[in-house]
Amino acid sequence: MPDPIDFNEVDTELTQNREGFEAPWPGDKSMPQWDTAGLGDAPKFTLKKWAGMLGPGLILGGAAIGGGEWLVGPEVTAKYGGALLWLATLSIVGQVLYNLEISRYTLYSGEPIFTGKFRSRPGKKFWMPVYMALDLGSIFPYLALTAAIPLFAALAGIVPDPEDHSKMQTIMGIELSHYFWLRAMGVGIFTLSLVPLIFGGKILVALKWVMGLKIILVLGFLLVLAIGWSSWSTWVEIGSGFFKVGTVPTILAEDVNMNGELDPNENDWDGDLVADVIEPTFTNTDIPIIIDFNLQDDIPPAPVPFVVVWDTSSEPHQLLGFDIPDYLGIDAGYYPIVRHSDGSGFIDIDGDGERDGDQVTNVFTSLATGDGMPDIDWTLIAALSALVAISGSGGLTNTTISNYTRDEGWGMGRHVGAIPSMVRGLDLQLSHQGAVFDPTAPGAMPRWKRWYKHIMRDQWVVWAPACFIGLALPSMLSVEFLDRGAAVPDKWVAATMTAEGVRDRVNGVVTTDNPAKMTEEALAAQEANEGGLGNAFWFMTVFCGFLVLAPSMSTSADGVIRRWVDVFWTTSDRLRDLPPGAIKAVYFRVLIVYALLGLVTLVSIKPATLLKIAAAIYNYALGISCLHTLYVNRSLLPRQLQARTSMQIALFLAGLFFLFIGCVSSLKQLGII
């Protein structure tokens, strides 16, 4: 029968394990047994010392700021406003729970959670290929290539075409195609992101400086925009959007009674003062297409063929639009189309260049009012999945929290060591196995509780707010400065789209949601107001996009490298024969392999493909990792150190949430839904 737990305080620097205490050896016996040591006390929190107590939350919080929103946010928030940000709330809260539980393992053992996962049954030989597959998305340096686009725009003053080999641009006296410029810049950003990992002394400290500077510059500029040029209604929309649980995208007509006018009971969703109908979409194979301008009326859908222009050989030369008959609910006549590069497009009924019919509705409200389950529009499920996947950190990126917790020397991490950089690295060593304490030792449990409060403070006060602010401020850009319902043709140039909106607002240019209705005088006034201070803000907005994406490449690279360095350091029999000081050489060799793989993907894979692969894997990886962490802590930690039942249930539900989002996205990609 175990000795009773002593909850009294002790005055010694470390708790004294009871006589005869031996480290447990659960799970895979091919992994080395833990060492034993005493538990030191957590630092006392004071307002004067708060900056010095910032830990892993600062690094990954800084990395999280804006990344997901800059990449996929405008595709969602410009179209639906802030109403779908509740999905990001669930993602961030779920990741906080996950971060706390992986840190729980590290506080007890001094090992990162990845090592603990390989200790759990059925053992390292099973988990090695599983996690290599789940971590595949982290190998793709999509942040470097996406950061190249705002950098190109800032230097050249134009929006690049990432895949165009024919468009040429001269920068600093060198003329290259857009394609090669972006590849070259991506390689340069990727290479520079590795510098802090090689020359930074203690890598953790170097990354703190990088992320601290990013937070100050990015949030400072965005706050200037928010205070000076955004409206209160935008902030209400964004703030409430984080809590609108159950809101889903749907397809609805604003002109419910199809009379061509906005009636008092009809919702002008996009704010263009036009009673919009559902503008039909088509793909490059939909000829003819089935048209239904209002899903709620009694007018049956009908097929309508394209209007085409014929060339001299009696072959169709160009698809122009549609002749709409008078029995479909709108005025009969010819209506043009807006066509995308892949051949898809929509019929532009009101001539504003934006597809109308997209709205949101709340599932719970719809059920409560007797309207039944709404028809969910799955068109943007891939973008929503990516927003969930990248909000916060996403994928296995979060596991680095436990590595940094160890490197900070928190909990039992003080007995294990840290990873130094290769050049100018401190005289640091890293043990091949963790060290555990006796939870029944005098004073151990009070100290354990203080350590857990310490990591809770780091997560709830630093990391989570950084994630929410990092979503809210870039969302402000797309909601405030892009028209509601605006189509983002290419997520890689989304930051430059918002920059143009910022320039117009700063210059006092009054734009309309429907340029087709602008007079020649209004268009001339708009052109006359371009330039001045607005151009400076255009540059700062674009460059801010670069600052959001580029520094995060350092933390992303360090995360994937140290995850596997720690695993190899403990699981490999050959590496365990090396002295603890050899860890810097192992880290450097893995860094070289990662750099080579990253360079190959940068020059050979399209940026859109990089993000699509990463986002698809991220949700599955995080979902499985949540469930596996729950299993690790229940099987490897002493019962008195395990999370309470409510916390375990919450982590289980978080894992199911990420797996559900991943599955829905996959089903959409496969054309099943």
mmCIF file of C-alpha atoms in Angstrom, residues 16-265:
data_model
loop_
_atom_site.group_PDB
_atom_site.id
_atom_site.type_symbol
_atom_site.label_atom_id
_atom_site.label_comp_id
_atom_site.label_asym_id
_atom_site.label_seq_id
_atom_site.Cartn_x
_atom_site.Cartn_y
_atom_site.Cartn_z
ATOM 1 C CA GLN A 16 13.507 14.624 -0.834
ATOM 2 C CA ASN A 17 12.202 11.393 -2.326
ATOM 3 C CA ARG A 18 11.253 8.793 0.267
ATOM 4 C CA GLU A 19 13.776 6.084 1.074
ATOM 5 C CA GLY A 20 13.580 3.210 -1.368
ATOM 6 C CA PHE A 21 11.783 5.229 -4.076
ATOM 7 C CA GLU A 22 12.499 3.844 -7.545
ATOM 8 C CA ALA A 23 11.540 5.358 -10.853
ATOM 9 C CA PRO A 24 8.667 3.542 -12.528
ATOM 10 C CA TRP A 25 9.337 1.910 -15.894
ATOM 11 C CA PRO A 26 5.978 1.743 -17.666
ATOM 12 C CA GLY A 27 5.329 1.121 -21.341
ATOM 13 C CA ASP A 28 8.007 0.091 -23.854
ATOM 14 C CA LYS A 29 10.911 -1.501 -21.937
ATOM 15 C CA SER A 30 13.287 -0.833 -24.850
ATOM 16 C CA MET A 31 13.178 2.819 -23.807
ATOM 17 C CA PRO A 32 15.544 3.810 -20.959
ATOM 18 C CA GLN A 33 14.175 3.895 -17.430
ATOM 19 C CA TRP A 34 13.632 7.315 -15.875
ATOM 20 C CA ASP A 35 16.108 8.736 -13.368
ATOM 21 C CA THR A 36 14.922 10.044 -9.991
ATOM 22 C CA ALA A 37 15.373 13.503 -8.491
ATOM 23 C CA GLY A 38 13.588 16.011 -6.302
ATOM 24 C CA LEU A 39 11.046 18.581 -7.487
ATOM 25 C CA GLY A 40 12.033 22.230 -7.226
ATOM 26 C CA ASP A 41 9.531 24.984 -6.543
ATOM 27 C CA ALA A 42 7.816 27.090 -9.188
ATOM 28 C CA PRO A 43 8.818 30.769 -9.431
ATOM 29 C CA LYS A 44 6.580 33.148 -7.529
ATOM 30 C CA PHE A 45 4.547 35.305 -9.868
ATOM 31 C CA THR A 46 4.726 39.079 -9.418
ATOM 32 C CA LEU A 47 3.768 41.878 -11.775
ATOM 33 C CA LYS A 48 7.333 43.213 -11.683
ATOM 34 C CA LYS A 49 8.733 39.880 -12.866
ATOM 35 C CA TRP A 50 6.039 38.915 -15.352
ATOM 36 C CA ALA A 51 8.167 39.602 -18.458
ATOM 37 C CA GLY A 52 10.943 37.323 -17.237
ATOM 38 C CA MET A 53 8.444 34.554 -16.566
ATOM 39 C CA LEU A 54 7.171 34.396 -20.135
ATOM 40 C CA GLY A 55 7.726 30.899 -21.449
ATOM 41 C CA PRO A 56 6.704 28.692 -24.366
ATOM 42 C CA GLY A 57 3.401 30.545 -24.736
ATOM 43 C CA LEU A 58 5.240 33.640 -25.980
ATOM 44 C CA ILE A 59 7.090 31.725 -28.700
ATOM 45 C CA LEU A 60 4.173 29.774 -30.111
ATOM 46 C CA GLY A 61 1.745 32.621 -29.412
ATOM 47 C CA GLY A 62 3.906 34.884 -31.543
ATOM 48 C CA ALA A 63 4.090 32.208 -34.215
ATOM 49 C CA ALA A 64 0.298 31.892 -34.178
ATOM 50 C CA ILE A 65 -0.412 35.597 -34.695
ATOM 51 C CA GLY A 66 -2.033 36.067 -38.034
ATOM 52 C CA GLY A 67 -0.639 33.009 -39.804
ATOM 53 C CA GLY A 68 -3.915 31.219 -40.411
ATOM 54 C CA GLU A 69 -5.870 34.420 -40.929
ATOM 55 C CA TRP A 70 -3.383 35.842 -43.423
ATOM 56 C CA LEU A 71 -3.402 32.623 -45.442
ATOM 57 C CA VAL A 72 -7.033 31.497 -45.424
ATOM 58 C CA GLY A 73 -8.870 34.111 -43.358
ATOM 59 C CA PRO A 74 -9.901 36.507 -46.149
ATOM 60 C CA GLU A 75 -11.383 33.574 -48.030
ATOM 61 C CA VAL A 76 -13.693 33.041 -45.031
ATOM 62 C CA THR A 77 -14.112 36.369 -43.236
ATOM 63 C CA ALA A 78 -14.434 38.504 -46.365
ATOM 64 C CA LYS A 79 -17.216 36.243 -47.559
ATOM 65 C CA TYR A 80 -19.039 35.492 -44.308
ATOM 66 C CA GLY A 81 -17.800 38.184 -41.928
ATOM 67 C CA GLY A 82 -16.884 37.139 -38.409
ATOM 68 C CA ALA A 83 -19.808 34.754 -37.980
ATOM 69 C CA LEU A 84 -17.735 31.589 -38.468
ATOM 70 C CA LEU A 85 -14.894 32.518 -36.098
ATOM 71 C CA TRP A 86 -16.501 30.315 -33.429
ATOM 72 C CA LEU A 87 -14.790 27.409 -35.175
ATOM 73 C CA ALA A 88 -11.459 29.064 -34.384
ATOM 74 C CA THR A 89 -12.590 29.465 -30.762
ATOM 75 C CA LEU A 90 -13.192 25.729 -30.449
ATOM 76 C CA SER A 91 -9.824 25.091 -32.077
ATOM 77 C CA ILE A 92 -7.901 27.433 -29.757
ATOM 78 C CA VAL A 93 -9.626 26.218 -26.578
ATOM 79 C CA GLY A 94 -9.041 22.612 -27.623
ATOM 80 C CA GLN A 95 -5.377 23.378 -28.240
ATOM 81 C CA VAL A 96 -5.018 25.050 -24.820
ATOM 82 C CA LEU A 97 -6.332 21.883 -23.166
ATOM 83 C CA TYR A 98 -3.913 19.848 -25.262
ATOM 84 C CA ASN A 99 -0.991 22.148 -24.411
ATOM 85 C CA LEU A 100 -1.721 21.862 -20.691
ATOM 86 C CA GLU A 101 -1.815 18.082 -20.824
ATOM 87 C CA ILE A 102 1.400 17.667 -22.786
ATOM 88 C CA SER A 103 3.072 20.075 -20.350
ATOM 89 C CA ARG A 104 1.736 17.971 -17.469
ATOM 90 C CA TYR A 105 3.792 15.042 -18.744
ATOM 91 C CA THR A 106 6.904 17.226 -19.063
ATOM 92 C CA LEU A 107 6.546 18.702 -15.565
ATOM 93 C CA TYR A 108 6.539 15.165 -14.149
ATOM 94 C CA SER A 109 9.249 13.524 -16.269
ATOM 95 C CA GLY A 110 11.324 16.337 -17.784
ATOM 96 C CA GLU A 111 10.752 14.731 -21.199
ATOM 97 C CA PRO A 112 8.792 16.249 -24.100
ATOM 98 C CA ILE A 113 5.471 14.599 -24.873
ATOM 99 C CA PHE A 114 6.786 13.122 -28.124
ATOM 100 C CA THR A 115 9.203 10.963 -26.130
ATOM 101 C CA GLY A 116 6.361 9.933 -23.837
ATOM 102 C CA LYS A 117 4.273 8.855 -26.801
ATOM 103 C CA PHE A 118 7.044 6.561 -27.972
ATOM 104 C CA ARG A 119 7.240 5.093 -24.449
ATOM 105 C CA SER A 120 3.569 4.085 -24.549
ATOM 106 C CA ARG A 121 2.502 0.687 -25.820
ATOM 107 C CA PRO A 122 2.672 -0.905 -28.334
ATOM 108 C CA GLY A 123 6.072 0.798 -28.421
ATOM 109 C CA LYS A 124 8.417 2.955 -30.460
ATOM 110 C CA LYS A 125 8.505 0.647 -33.499
ATOM 111 C CA PHE A 126 4.750 1.145 -33.928
ATOM 112 C CA TRP A 127 4.591 4.883 -33.210
ATOM 113 C CA MET A 128 7.605 5.863 -35.344
ATOM 114 C CA PRO A 129 5.936 5.419 -38.782
ATOM 115 C CA VAL A 130 2.591 6.693 -37.463
ATOM 116 C CA TYR A 131 3.989 10.033 -36.347
ATOM 117 C CA MET A 132 6.277 10.384 -39.334
ATOM 118 C CA ALA A 133 3.149 10.268 -41.499
ATOM 119 C CA LEU A 134 1.234 12.668 -39.225
ATOM 120 C CA ASP A 135 4.151 15.120 -39.166
ATOM 121 C CA LEU A 136 4.498 15.194 -42.944
ATOM 122 C CA GLY A 137 2.623 18.510 -43.159
ATOM 123 C CA SER A 138 5.221 20.202 -40.947
ATOM 124 C CA ILE A 139 8.031 19.384 -43.366
ATOM 125 C CA PHE A 140 6.521 21.564 -46.095
ATOM 126 C CA PRO A 141 7.825 25.148 -45.598
ATOM 127 C CA TYR A 142 4.683 26.796 -46.970
ATOM 128 C CA LEU A 143 5.189 29.815 -44.685
ATOM 129 C CA ALA A 144 8.427 30.719 -46.483
ATOM 130 C CA LEU A 145 6.811 30.653 -49.916
ATOM 131 C CA THR A 146 3.741 32.583 -48.781
ATOM 132 C CA ALA A 147 5.914 35.196 -47.062
ATOM 133 C CA ALA A 148 7.656 35.732 -50.410
ATOM 134 C CA ILE A 149 4.441 37.069 -51.962
ATOM 135 C CA PRO A 150 3.966 40.142 -49.708
ATOM 136 C CA LEU A 151 7.737 40.714 -49.830
ATOM 137 C CA PHE A 152 7.607 40.749 -53.641
ATOM 138 C CA ALA A 153 4.623 43.118 -53.557
ATOM 139 C CA ALA A 154 6.384 45.453 -51.122
ATOM 140 C CA LEU A 155 9.517 45.624 -53.282
ATOM 141 C CA ALA A 156 7.866 45.704 -56.712
ATOM 142 C CA GLY A 157 4.648 47.544 -55.880
ATOM 143 C CA ILE A 158 2.484 44.999 -57.725
ATOM 144 C CA VAL A 159 0.757 41.742 -56.881
ATOM 145 C CA PRO A 160 2.743 38.757 -58.223
ATOM 146 C CA ASP A 161 1.397 35.784 -60.113
ATOM 147 C CA PRO A 162 3.005 32.812 -58.299
ATOM 148 C CA GLU A 163 2.841 30.411 -61.245
ATOM 149 C CA ASP A 164 3.485 32.740 -64.195
ATOM 150 C CA HIS A 165 6.770 32.059 -66.002
ATOM 151 C CA SER A 166 6.195 34.793 -68.614
ATOM 152 C CA LYS A 167 5.552 37.919 -66.506
ATOM 153 C CA MET A 168 8.881 39.622 -65.873
ATOM 154 C CA GLN A 169 9.775 41.983 -63.051
ATOM 155 C CA THR A 170 12.946 43.949 -62.324
ATOM 156 C CA ILE A 171 13.901 44.273 -58.658
ATOM 157 C CA MET A 172 17.223 45.818 -57.604
ATOM 158 C CA GLY A 173 18.381 45.699 -61.221
ATOM 159 C CA ILE A 174 17.681 41.987 -61.665
ATOM 160 C CA GLU A 175 14.973 40.867 -64.092
ATOM 161 C CA LEU A 176 13.286 37.535 -63.458
ATOM 162 C CA SER A 177 9.834 36.072 -63.976
ATOM 163 C CA HIS A 178 7.309 36.244 -61.140
ATOM 164 C CA TYR A 179 7.669 32.496 -60.715
ATOM 165 C CA PHE A 180 11.444 32.572 -60.266
ATOM 166 C CA TRP A 181 11.384 35.690 -58.089
ATOM 167 C CA LEU A 182 8.983 34.046 -55.655
ATOM 168 C CA ARG A 183 10.934 30.804 -55.601
ATOM 169 C CA ALA A 184 14.182 32.705 -54.988
ATOM 170 C CA MET A 185 12.632 34.802 -52.226
ATOM 171 C CA GLY A 186 11.067 31.716 -50.660
ATOM 172 C CA VAL A 187 14.438 29.978 -50.591
ATOM 173 C CA GLY A 188 16.029 33.084 -49.075
ATOM 174 C CA ILE A 189 13.382 33.414 -46.354
ATOM 175 C CA PHE A 190 13.597 29.712 -45.570
ATOM 176 C CA THR A 191 17.389 29.880 -45.300
ATOM 177 C CA LEU A 192 17.354 32.991 -43.091
ATOM 178 C CA SER A 193 14.756 31.399 -40.806
ATOM 179 C CA LEU A 194 17.333 28.759 -39.883
ATOM 180 C CA VAL A 195 19.920 31.333 -38.757
ATOM 181 C CA PRO A 196 18.580 31.729 -35.166
ATOM 182 C CA LEU A 197 18.654 27.941 -34.839
ATOM 183 C CA ILE A 198 22.350 27.805 -35.759
ATOM 184 C CA PHE A 199 23.806 30.966 -34.202
ATOM 185 C CA GLY A 200 21.332 31.791 -31.446
ATOM 186 C CA GLY A 201 23.101 30.469 -28.324
ATOM 187 C CA LYS A 202 20.249 28.862 -26.436
ATOM 188 C CA ILE A 203 17.669 28.356 -29.189
ATOM 189 C CA LEU A 204 14.750 29.023 -26.855
ATOM 190 C CA VAL A 205 16.072 32.499 -25.975
ATOM 191 C CA ALA A 206 16.743 33.381 -29.632
ATOM 192 C CA LEU A 207 13.188 32.473 -30.619
ATOM 193 C CA LYS A 208 11.806 34.528 -27.729
ATOM 194 C CA TRP A 209 13.550 37.609 -29.128
ATOM 195 C CA VAL A 210 12.299 36.931 -32.664
ATOM 196 C CA MET A 211 8.688 36.427 -31.568
ATOM 197 C CA GLY A 212 8.730 39.314 -29.109
ATOM 198 C CA LEU A 213 9.830 41.709 -31.873
ATOM 199 C CA LYS A 214 7.192 40.317 -34.228
ATOM 200 C CA ILE A 215 4.413 40.794 -31.671
ATOM 201 C CA ILE A 216 5.401 44.425 -31.034
ATOM 202 C CA LEU A 217 5.667 45.402 -34.721
ATOM 203 C CA VAL A 218 2.663 43.513 -36.092
ATOM 204 C CA LEU A 219 0.188 44.177 -33.303
ATOM 205 C CA GLY A 220 1.369 47.777 -33.052
ATOM 206 C CA PHE A 221 0.611 48.469 -36.718
ATOM 207 C CA LEU A 222 -2.692 46.593 -36.671
ATOM 208 C CA LEU A 223 -3.789 48.488 -33.560
ATOM 209 C CA VAL A 224 -3.080 51.774 -35.373
ATOM 210 C CA LEU A 225 -5.345 50.635 -38.211
ATOM 211 C CA ALA A 226 -7.969 49.356 -35.797
ATOM 212 C CA ILE A 227 -8.119 52.594 -33.806
ATOM 213 C CA GLY A 228 -7.800 55.012 -36.710
ATOM 214 C CA TRP A 229 -9.773 53.485 -39.560
ATOM 215 C CA SER A 230 -12.036 50.662 -38.402
ATOM 216 C CA SER A 231 -15.644 50.972 -37.261
ATOM 217 C CA TRP A 232 -17.175 49.860 -33.979
ATOM 218 C CA SER A 233 -19.607 47.592 -35.846
ATOM 219 C CA THR A 234 -16.674 45.621 -37.267
ATOM 220 C CA TRP A 235 -15.333 44.899 -33.789
ATOM 221 C CA VAL A 236 -18.782 43.917 -32.540
ATOM 222 C CA GLU A 237 -19.108 41.517 -35.468
ATOM 223 C CA ILE A 238 -15.678 39.976 -34.898
ATOM 224 C CA GLY A 239 -15.999 39.795 -31.114
ATOM 225 C CA SER A 240 -19.440 38.198 -31.255
ATOM 226 C CA GLY A 241 -18.324 35.860 -34.040
ATOM 227 C CA PHE A 242 -16.023 34.034 -31.630
ATOM 228 C CA PHE A 243 -19.112 32.961 -29.663
ATOM 229 C CA LYS A 244 -21.709 32.311 -32.402
ATOM 230 C CA VAL A 245 -21.563 28.555 -31.931
ATOM 231 C CA GLY A 246 -23.618 26.665 -34.497
ATOM 232 C CA THR A 247 -23.457 29.307 -37.251
ATOM 233 C CA VAL A 248 -22.899 27.646 -40.627
ATOM 234 C CA PRO A 249 -22.571 28.839 -44.241
ATOM 235 C CA THR A 250 -25.630 28.438 -46.408
ATOM 236 C CA ILE A 251 -27.113 29.592 -49.734
ATOM 237 C CA LEU A 252 -30.045 32.030 -49.517
ATOM 238 C CA ALA A 253 -31.567 34.761 -51.678
ATOM 239 C CA GLU A 254 -31.974 38.221 -50.169
ATOM 240 C CA ASP A 255 -34.935 38.905 -52.471
ATOM 241 C CA VAL A 256 -37.258 36.422 -50.790
ATOM 242 C CA ASN A 257 -40.412 37.425 -52.697
ATOM 243 C CA MET A 258 -38.519 37.989 -55.983
ATOM 244 C CA ASN A 259 -39.946 41.478 -56.548
ATOM 245 C CA GLY A 260 -36.550 43.023 -57.288
ATOM 246 C CA GLU A 261 -36.638 45.325 -54.255
ATOM 247 C CA LEU A 262 -35.301 45.199 -50.704
ATOM 248 C CA ASP A 263 -38.354 44.960 -48.489
ATOM 249 C CA PRO A 264 -38.256 45.790 -44.747
ATOM 250 C CA ASN A 265 -38.271 42.112 -43.768
#
